[in-house]
Coordinates of C-alpha atoms and ligand atoms in Angstrom, one line a residue:
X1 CA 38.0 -74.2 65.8
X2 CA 41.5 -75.6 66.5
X3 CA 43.7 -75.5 63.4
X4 CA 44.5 -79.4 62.3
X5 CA 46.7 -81.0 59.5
X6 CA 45.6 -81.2 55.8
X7 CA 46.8 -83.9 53.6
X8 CA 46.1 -84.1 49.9
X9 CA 46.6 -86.7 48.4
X10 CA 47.7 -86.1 44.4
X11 CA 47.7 -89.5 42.3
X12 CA 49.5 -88.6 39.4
X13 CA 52.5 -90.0 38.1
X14 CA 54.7 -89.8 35.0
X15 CA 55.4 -93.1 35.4
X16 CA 55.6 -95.9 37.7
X17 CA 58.8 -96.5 39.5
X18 CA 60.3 -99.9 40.1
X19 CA 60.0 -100.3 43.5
X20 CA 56.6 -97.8 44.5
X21 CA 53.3 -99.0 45.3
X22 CA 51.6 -96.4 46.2
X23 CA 48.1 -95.2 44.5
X24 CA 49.0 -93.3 41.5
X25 CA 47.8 -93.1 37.6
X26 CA 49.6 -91.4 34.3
X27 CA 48.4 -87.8 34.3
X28 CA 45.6 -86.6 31.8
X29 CA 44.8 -82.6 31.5
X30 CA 40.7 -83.2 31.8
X31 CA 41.1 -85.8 34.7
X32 CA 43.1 -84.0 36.7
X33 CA 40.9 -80.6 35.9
X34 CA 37.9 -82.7 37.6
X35 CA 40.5 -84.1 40.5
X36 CA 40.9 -80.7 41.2
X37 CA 37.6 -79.4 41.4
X38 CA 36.8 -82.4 43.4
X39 CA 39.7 -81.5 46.0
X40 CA 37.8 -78.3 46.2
X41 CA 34.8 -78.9 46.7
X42 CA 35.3 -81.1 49.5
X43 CA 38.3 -78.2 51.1
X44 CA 35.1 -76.2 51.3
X45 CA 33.0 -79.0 52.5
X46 CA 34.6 -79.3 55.7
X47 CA 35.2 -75.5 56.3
X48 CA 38.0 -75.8 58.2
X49 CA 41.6 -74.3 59.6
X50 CA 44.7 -75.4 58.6
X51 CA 48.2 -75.1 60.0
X52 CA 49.6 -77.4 58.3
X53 CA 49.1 -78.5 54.6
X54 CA 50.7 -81.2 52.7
X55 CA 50.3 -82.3 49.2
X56 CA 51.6 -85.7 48.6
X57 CA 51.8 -88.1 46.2
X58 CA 52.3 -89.4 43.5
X59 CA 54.0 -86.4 42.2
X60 CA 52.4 -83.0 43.3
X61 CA 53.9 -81.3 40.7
X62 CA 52.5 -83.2 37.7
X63 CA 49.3 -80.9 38.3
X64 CA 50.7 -77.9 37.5
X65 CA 51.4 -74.2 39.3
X66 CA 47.5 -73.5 38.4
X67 CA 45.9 -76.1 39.6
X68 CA 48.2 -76.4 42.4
X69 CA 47.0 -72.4 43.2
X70 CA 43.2 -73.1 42.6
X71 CA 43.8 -75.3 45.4
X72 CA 45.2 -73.5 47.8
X73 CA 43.0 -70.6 47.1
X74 CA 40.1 -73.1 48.8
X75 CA 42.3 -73.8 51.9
X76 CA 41.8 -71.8 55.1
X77 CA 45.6 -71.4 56.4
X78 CA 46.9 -69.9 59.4
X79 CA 49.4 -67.3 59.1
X80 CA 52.6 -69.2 60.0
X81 CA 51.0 -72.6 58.0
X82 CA 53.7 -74.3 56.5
X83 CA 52.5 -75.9 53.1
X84 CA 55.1 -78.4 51.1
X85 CA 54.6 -79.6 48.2
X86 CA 56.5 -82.9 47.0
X87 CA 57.7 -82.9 43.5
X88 CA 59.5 -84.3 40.8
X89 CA 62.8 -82.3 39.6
X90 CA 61.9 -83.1 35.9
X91 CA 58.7 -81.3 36.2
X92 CA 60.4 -78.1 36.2
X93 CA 62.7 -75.6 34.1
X94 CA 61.3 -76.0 30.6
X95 CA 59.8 -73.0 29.1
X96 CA 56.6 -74.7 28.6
X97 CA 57.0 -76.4 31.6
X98 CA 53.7 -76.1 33.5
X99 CA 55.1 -76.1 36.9
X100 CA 57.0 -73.4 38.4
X101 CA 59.1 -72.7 41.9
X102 CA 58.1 -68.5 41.2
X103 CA 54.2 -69.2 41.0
X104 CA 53.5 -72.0 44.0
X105 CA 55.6 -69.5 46.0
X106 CA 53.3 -67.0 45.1
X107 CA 50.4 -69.2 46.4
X108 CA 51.7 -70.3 49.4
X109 CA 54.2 -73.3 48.8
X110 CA 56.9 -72.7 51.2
X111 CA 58.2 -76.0 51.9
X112 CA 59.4 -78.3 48.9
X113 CA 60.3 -82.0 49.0
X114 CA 62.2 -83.8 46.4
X115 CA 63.2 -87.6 45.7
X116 CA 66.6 -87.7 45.2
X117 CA 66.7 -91.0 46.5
X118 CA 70.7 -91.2 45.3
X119 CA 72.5 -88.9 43.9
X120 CA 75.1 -91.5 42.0
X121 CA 73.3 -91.6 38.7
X122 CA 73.9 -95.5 38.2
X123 CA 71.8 -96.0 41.5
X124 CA 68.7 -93.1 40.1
X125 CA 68.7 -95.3 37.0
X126 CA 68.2 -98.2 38.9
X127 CA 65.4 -96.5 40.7
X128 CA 63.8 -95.9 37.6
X129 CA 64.7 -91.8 38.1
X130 CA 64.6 -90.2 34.4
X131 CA 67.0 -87.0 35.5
X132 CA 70.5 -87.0 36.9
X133 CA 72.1 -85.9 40.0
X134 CA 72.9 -82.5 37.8
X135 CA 68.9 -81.9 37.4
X136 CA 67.7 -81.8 40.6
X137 CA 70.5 -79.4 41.8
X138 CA 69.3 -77.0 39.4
X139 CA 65.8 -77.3 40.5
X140 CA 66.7 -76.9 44.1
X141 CA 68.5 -73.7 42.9
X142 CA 65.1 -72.9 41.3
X143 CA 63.4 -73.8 43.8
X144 CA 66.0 -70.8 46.4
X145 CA 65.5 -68.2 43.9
X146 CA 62.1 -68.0 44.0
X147 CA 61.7 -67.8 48.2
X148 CA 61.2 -71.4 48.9
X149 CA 64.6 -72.3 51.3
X150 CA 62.7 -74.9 53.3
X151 CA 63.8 -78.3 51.0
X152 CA 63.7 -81.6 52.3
X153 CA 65.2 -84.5 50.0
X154 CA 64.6 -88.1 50.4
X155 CA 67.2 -90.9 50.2
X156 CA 66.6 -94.4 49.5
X157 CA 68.9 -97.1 52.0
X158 CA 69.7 -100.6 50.7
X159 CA 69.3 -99.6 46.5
X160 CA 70.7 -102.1 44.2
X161 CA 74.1 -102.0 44.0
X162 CA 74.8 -99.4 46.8
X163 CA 78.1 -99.2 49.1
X164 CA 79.1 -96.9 51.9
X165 CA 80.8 -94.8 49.6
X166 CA 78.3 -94.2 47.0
X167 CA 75.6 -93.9 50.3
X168 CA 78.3 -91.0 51.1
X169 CA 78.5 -89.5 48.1
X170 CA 74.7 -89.2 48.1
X171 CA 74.9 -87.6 51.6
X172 CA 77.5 -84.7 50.7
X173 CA 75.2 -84.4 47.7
X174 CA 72.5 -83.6 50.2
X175 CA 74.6 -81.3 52.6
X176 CA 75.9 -79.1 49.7
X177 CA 72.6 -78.3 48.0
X178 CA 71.4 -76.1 51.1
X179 CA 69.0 -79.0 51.7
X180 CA 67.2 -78.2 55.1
X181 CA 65.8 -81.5 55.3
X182 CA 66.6 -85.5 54.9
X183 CA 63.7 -88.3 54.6
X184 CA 66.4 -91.4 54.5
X185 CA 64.1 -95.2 53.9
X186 CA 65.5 -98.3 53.7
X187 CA 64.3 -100.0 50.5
X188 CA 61.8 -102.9 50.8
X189 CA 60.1 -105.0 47.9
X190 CA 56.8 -104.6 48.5
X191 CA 54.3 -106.9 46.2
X192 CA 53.0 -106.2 43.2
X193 CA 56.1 -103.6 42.1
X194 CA 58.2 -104.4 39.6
X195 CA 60.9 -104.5 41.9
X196 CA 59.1 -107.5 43.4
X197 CA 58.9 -109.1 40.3
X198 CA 62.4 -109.4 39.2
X199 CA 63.7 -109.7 42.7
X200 CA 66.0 -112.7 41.9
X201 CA 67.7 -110.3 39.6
X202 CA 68.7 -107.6 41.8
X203 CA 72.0 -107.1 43.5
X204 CA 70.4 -105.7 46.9
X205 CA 72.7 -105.4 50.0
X206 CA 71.7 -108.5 53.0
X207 CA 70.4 -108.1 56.0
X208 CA 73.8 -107.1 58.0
X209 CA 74.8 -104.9 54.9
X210 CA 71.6 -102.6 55.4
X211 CA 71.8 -102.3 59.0
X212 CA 75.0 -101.0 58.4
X213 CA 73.9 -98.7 55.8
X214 CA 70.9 -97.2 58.4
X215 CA 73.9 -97.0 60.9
X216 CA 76.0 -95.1 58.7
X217 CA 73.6 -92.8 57.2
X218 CA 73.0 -92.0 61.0
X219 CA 76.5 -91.2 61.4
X220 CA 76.9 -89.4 58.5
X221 CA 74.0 -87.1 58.4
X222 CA 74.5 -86.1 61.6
X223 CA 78.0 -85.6 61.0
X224 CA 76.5 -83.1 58.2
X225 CA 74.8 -81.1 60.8
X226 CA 71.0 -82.5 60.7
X227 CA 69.6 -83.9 63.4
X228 CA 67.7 -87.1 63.8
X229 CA 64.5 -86.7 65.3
X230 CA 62.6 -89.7 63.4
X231 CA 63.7 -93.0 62.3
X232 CA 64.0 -91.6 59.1
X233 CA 64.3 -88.0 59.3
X234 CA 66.9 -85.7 60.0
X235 CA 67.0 -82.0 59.7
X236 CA 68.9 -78.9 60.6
X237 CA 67.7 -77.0 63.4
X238 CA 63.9 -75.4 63.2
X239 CA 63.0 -77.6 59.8
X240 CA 61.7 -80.7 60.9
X241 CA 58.5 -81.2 59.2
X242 CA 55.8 -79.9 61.4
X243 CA 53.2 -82.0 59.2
X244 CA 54.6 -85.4 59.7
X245 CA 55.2 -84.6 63.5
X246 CA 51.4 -84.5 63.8
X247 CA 51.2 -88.3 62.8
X248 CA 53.8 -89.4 64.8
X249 CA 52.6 -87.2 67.9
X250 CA 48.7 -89.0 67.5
X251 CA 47.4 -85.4 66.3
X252 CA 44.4 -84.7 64.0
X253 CA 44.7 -84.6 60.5
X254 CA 42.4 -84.6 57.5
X255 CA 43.5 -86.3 54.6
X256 CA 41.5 -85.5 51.3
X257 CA 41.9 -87.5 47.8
X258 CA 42.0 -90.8 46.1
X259 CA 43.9 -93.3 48.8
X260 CA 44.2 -90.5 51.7
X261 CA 44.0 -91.7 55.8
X262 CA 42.4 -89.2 58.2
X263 CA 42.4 -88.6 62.3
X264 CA 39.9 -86.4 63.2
X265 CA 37.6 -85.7 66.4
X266 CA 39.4 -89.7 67.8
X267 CA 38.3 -91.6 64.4
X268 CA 40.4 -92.9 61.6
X269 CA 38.6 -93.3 58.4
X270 CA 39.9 -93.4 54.4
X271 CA 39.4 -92.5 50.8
X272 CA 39.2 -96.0 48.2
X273 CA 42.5 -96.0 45.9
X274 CA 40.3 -95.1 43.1
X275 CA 39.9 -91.7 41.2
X276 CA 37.0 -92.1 39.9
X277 CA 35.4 -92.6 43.6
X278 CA 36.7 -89.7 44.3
X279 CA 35.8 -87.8 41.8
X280 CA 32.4 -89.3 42.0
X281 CA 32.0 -87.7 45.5
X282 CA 32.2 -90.9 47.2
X283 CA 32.4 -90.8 50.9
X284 CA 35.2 -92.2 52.7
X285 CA 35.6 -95.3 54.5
X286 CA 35.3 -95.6 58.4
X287 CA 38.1 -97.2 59.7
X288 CA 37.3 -97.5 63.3
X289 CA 39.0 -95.6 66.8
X290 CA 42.2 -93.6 66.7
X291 CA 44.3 -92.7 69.3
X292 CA 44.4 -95.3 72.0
X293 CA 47.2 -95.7 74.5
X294 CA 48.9 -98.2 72.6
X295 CA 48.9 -95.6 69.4
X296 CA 50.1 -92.9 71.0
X297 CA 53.2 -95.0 72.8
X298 CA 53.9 -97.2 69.2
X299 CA 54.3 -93.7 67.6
X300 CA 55.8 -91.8 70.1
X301 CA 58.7 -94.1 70.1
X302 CA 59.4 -93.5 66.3
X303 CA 60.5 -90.3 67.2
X304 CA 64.3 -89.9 69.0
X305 CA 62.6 -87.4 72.1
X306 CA 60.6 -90.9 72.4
X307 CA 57.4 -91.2 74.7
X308 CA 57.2 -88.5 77.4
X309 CA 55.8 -89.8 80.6
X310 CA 54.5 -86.1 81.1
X311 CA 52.5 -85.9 77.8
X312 CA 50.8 -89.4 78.3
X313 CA 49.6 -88.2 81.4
X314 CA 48.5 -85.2 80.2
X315 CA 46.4 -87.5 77.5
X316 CA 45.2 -90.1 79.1
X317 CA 44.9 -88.8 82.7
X318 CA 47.1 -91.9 84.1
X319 CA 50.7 -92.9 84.7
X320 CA 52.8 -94.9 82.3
X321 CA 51.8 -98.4 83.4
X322 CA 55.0 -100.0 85.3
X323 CA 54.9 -102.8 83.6
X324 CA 55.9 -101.2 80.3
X325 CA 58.8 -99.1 82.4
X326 CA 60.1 -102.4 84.1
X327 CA 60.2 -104.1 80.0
X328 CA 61.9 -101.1 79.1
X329 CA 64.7 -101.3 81.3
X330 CA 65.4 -104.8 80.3
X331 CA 65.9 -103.6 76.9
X332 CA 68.3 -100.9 77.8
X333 CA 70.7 -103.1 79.0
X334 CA 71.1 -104.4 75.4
X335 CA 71.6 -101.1 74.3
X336 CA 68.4 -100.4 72.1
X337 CA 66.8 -97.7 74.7
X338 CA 67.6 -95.4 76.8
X339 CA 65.0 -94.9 80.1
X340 CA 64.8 -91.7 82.0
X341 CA 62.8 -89.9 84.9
X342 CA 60.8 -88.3 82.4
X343 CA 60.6 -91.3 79.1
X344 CA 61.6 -93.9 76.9
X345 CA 63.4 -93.5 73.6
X346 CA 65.0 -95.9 71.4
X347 CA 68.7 -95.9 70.4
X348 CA 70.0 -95.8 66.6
X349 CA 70.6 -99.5 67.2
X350 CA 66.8 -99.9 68.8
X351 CA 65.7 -97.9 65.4
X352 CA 66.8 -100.4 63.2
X353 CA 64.3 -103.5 65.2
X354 CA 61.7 -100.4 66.3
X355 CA 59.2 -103.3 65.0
X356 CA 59.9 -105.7 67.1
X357 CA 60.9 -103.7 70.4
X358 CA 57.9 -101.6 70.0
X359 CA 55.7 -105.0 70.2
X360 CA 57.6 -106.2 73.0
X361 CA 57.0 -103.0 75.2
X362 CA 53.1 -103.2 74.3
X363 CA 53.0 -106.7 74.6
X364 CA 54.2 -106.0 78.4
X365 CA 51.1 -103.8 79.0
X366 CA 48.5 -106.1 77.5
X367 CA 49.6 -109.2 79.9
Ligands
SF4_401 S1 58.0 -93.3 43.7 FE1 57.0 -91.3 43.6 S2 57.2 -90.7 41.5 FE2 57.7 -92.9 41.5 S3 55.8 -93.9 41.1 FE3 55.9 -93.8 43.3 S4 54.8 -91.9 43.8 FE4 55.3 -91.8 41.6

């Protein structure tokens, strides 16, 4: 059996930040006991190889190193499987603290990623982040004592009150703790957050004042020695995170837990955003065909090596339709793409209206 992606979906949270609206409850000892037993049970279920694991959230960490190692213990891995593990710096470095760097190492954690979000401790508060910039240095420190050197952070774009020079303070921040790894999003008010709520409130840079935030943050962390190889994610050489690659290269992965999406054997199907359904045993929901032409190309072109006539060949047995080429050159003349014998792949500037170009290009094929 070919080894495939595992997500796990963990929906615990200490809180609920401002601007999230992903699944996620307040953490109770007994519930997430039978969370994890139900995570297990399913693992062994499907029987299956994994060469890639990813436990996302939520916040990972709230289950504890034990849990988090019962877990694992269920998972078939292959020997170079990377496994991260996204967590919460606060959830670390008490002496009673349940959660600690030493013992997920131990189990098999060897890739951590951490919200830093900002690391100007005015913005955190903002963002409804309890610890300061101080904390999560210390836990990344934590974190390189006990083995784990692959750390990714992630950066929020376009936070209330943010300039160029804050956004660069955040970025040296990142560059200096030995991160291997930026996730940099751009803020948006999604419904139902509290965020949304008090909108009218909030100081949030424009339109224009975020693109040039995403521009700069391009600059800048590349000018700290990661590379861009996603809209949003940058890393030094060898760290990219071979887990998210699989989505955006239209490969199989299984996602298990309360709210989690799956791609396996061409079908896409999902868990409800309920823990008790989960729990339960419930089975998840079909969610049709994965995979088509148009998916593969829509995601391809997230990533900066963009869509590669070669490996849509290889995929779909056909050429890139001409039509599709003969859009794309159009759009390279306003600078958003760059065309080539061998692809297609969208410039920093393209990045920031990758909605909209992405459309236009598939639009081309469908008339
Ligand atoms: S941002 Fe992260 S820690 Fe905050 S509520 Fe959402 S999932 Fe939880």
């Amino acid at each position: 059996m070919k080894p495939i992606g595992l997500y796990l979906h963990i929906p615990f949270c200490a809180g609920k930040c401002p601007y999230c609206d992903f699944y996620s409850v307040i953490p109770k000892g007994e519930t997430m006991d039978l969370y994890t037993a139900a995570l297990c049970k399913k693992i062994k279920e499907e029987n299956r190889i994994y060469d890639t694991v990813y436990f996302g959230g939520g916040t990972p960490s709230q289950l504890g190193s034990e849990r988090i190692r019962k877990i694992l213990a269920c998972i078939n891995r292959t020997p170079d499987c990377e496994v991260t593990l996204e967590c919460n710096p606060s959830d670390t470095g008490t002496e009673n603290s349940a959660f600690d760097f030493e013992a997920i190492a131990k189990s098999g954690v060897n890739r951590i990623s951490m919200g830093l979000q900002s690391a100007v401790d005015r913005e955190r508060k903002s963002l409804g982040r309890k610890s300061g910039q101080a904390e999560v240095r210390r836990a990344i420190a934590r974190a390189r004592s006990a083995g784990i050197s692959n750390i990714s952070l992630d950066l929020m774009l376009s936070v209330p009150n943010q300039t160029k020079e804050s956004l660069k303070k955040s970025i040296a921040f990142c560059a200096d703790s030995g991160a291997t790894h930026i996730s940099a999003y751009i803020l948006k008010i999604e419904e139902g957050t509290f965020f949304h709520k008090t909108k009218d409130r909030l100081i949030l840079p424009d339109e224009d004042e975020t693109c040039d935030l995403y521009l700069y943050a391009v600059e800048e962390i590349g000018k700290a020695g990661f590379r861009q190889y996603e809209i949003s994610n940058f890393s030094k050489e060898g760290s990219e995170s071979r887990h998210n690659l699989k989505y955006w290269r239209c490969e199989e992965y299984l996602g298990i837990g309360a709210a989690a999406h799956s791609f396996v054997d061409g079908k896409r199907f999902y868990y409800e955003r309920s823990i008790d359904s989960f729990i339960s045993g419930n089975a998840p929901v079909d969610d049709g065909e994965g995979g088509s032409e148009e998916e593969f190309i829509m995601l391809a072109l997230r990533l900066s090596e963009g869509l590669k006539y070669g490996e849509f060949e290889k995929r779909f047995g056909k050429s890139i339709p001409t039509e599709l080429t003969k859009k794309a050159k159009e759009l390279e003349k306003h600078g958003l793409l760059t065309v080539t014998d061998s692809g297609i792949s969208l410039t920093a500037n393209g990045f920031l209206i990758s909605n909209s170009i992405i459309g236009a290009l598939i639009e081309s094929v469908e008339n």
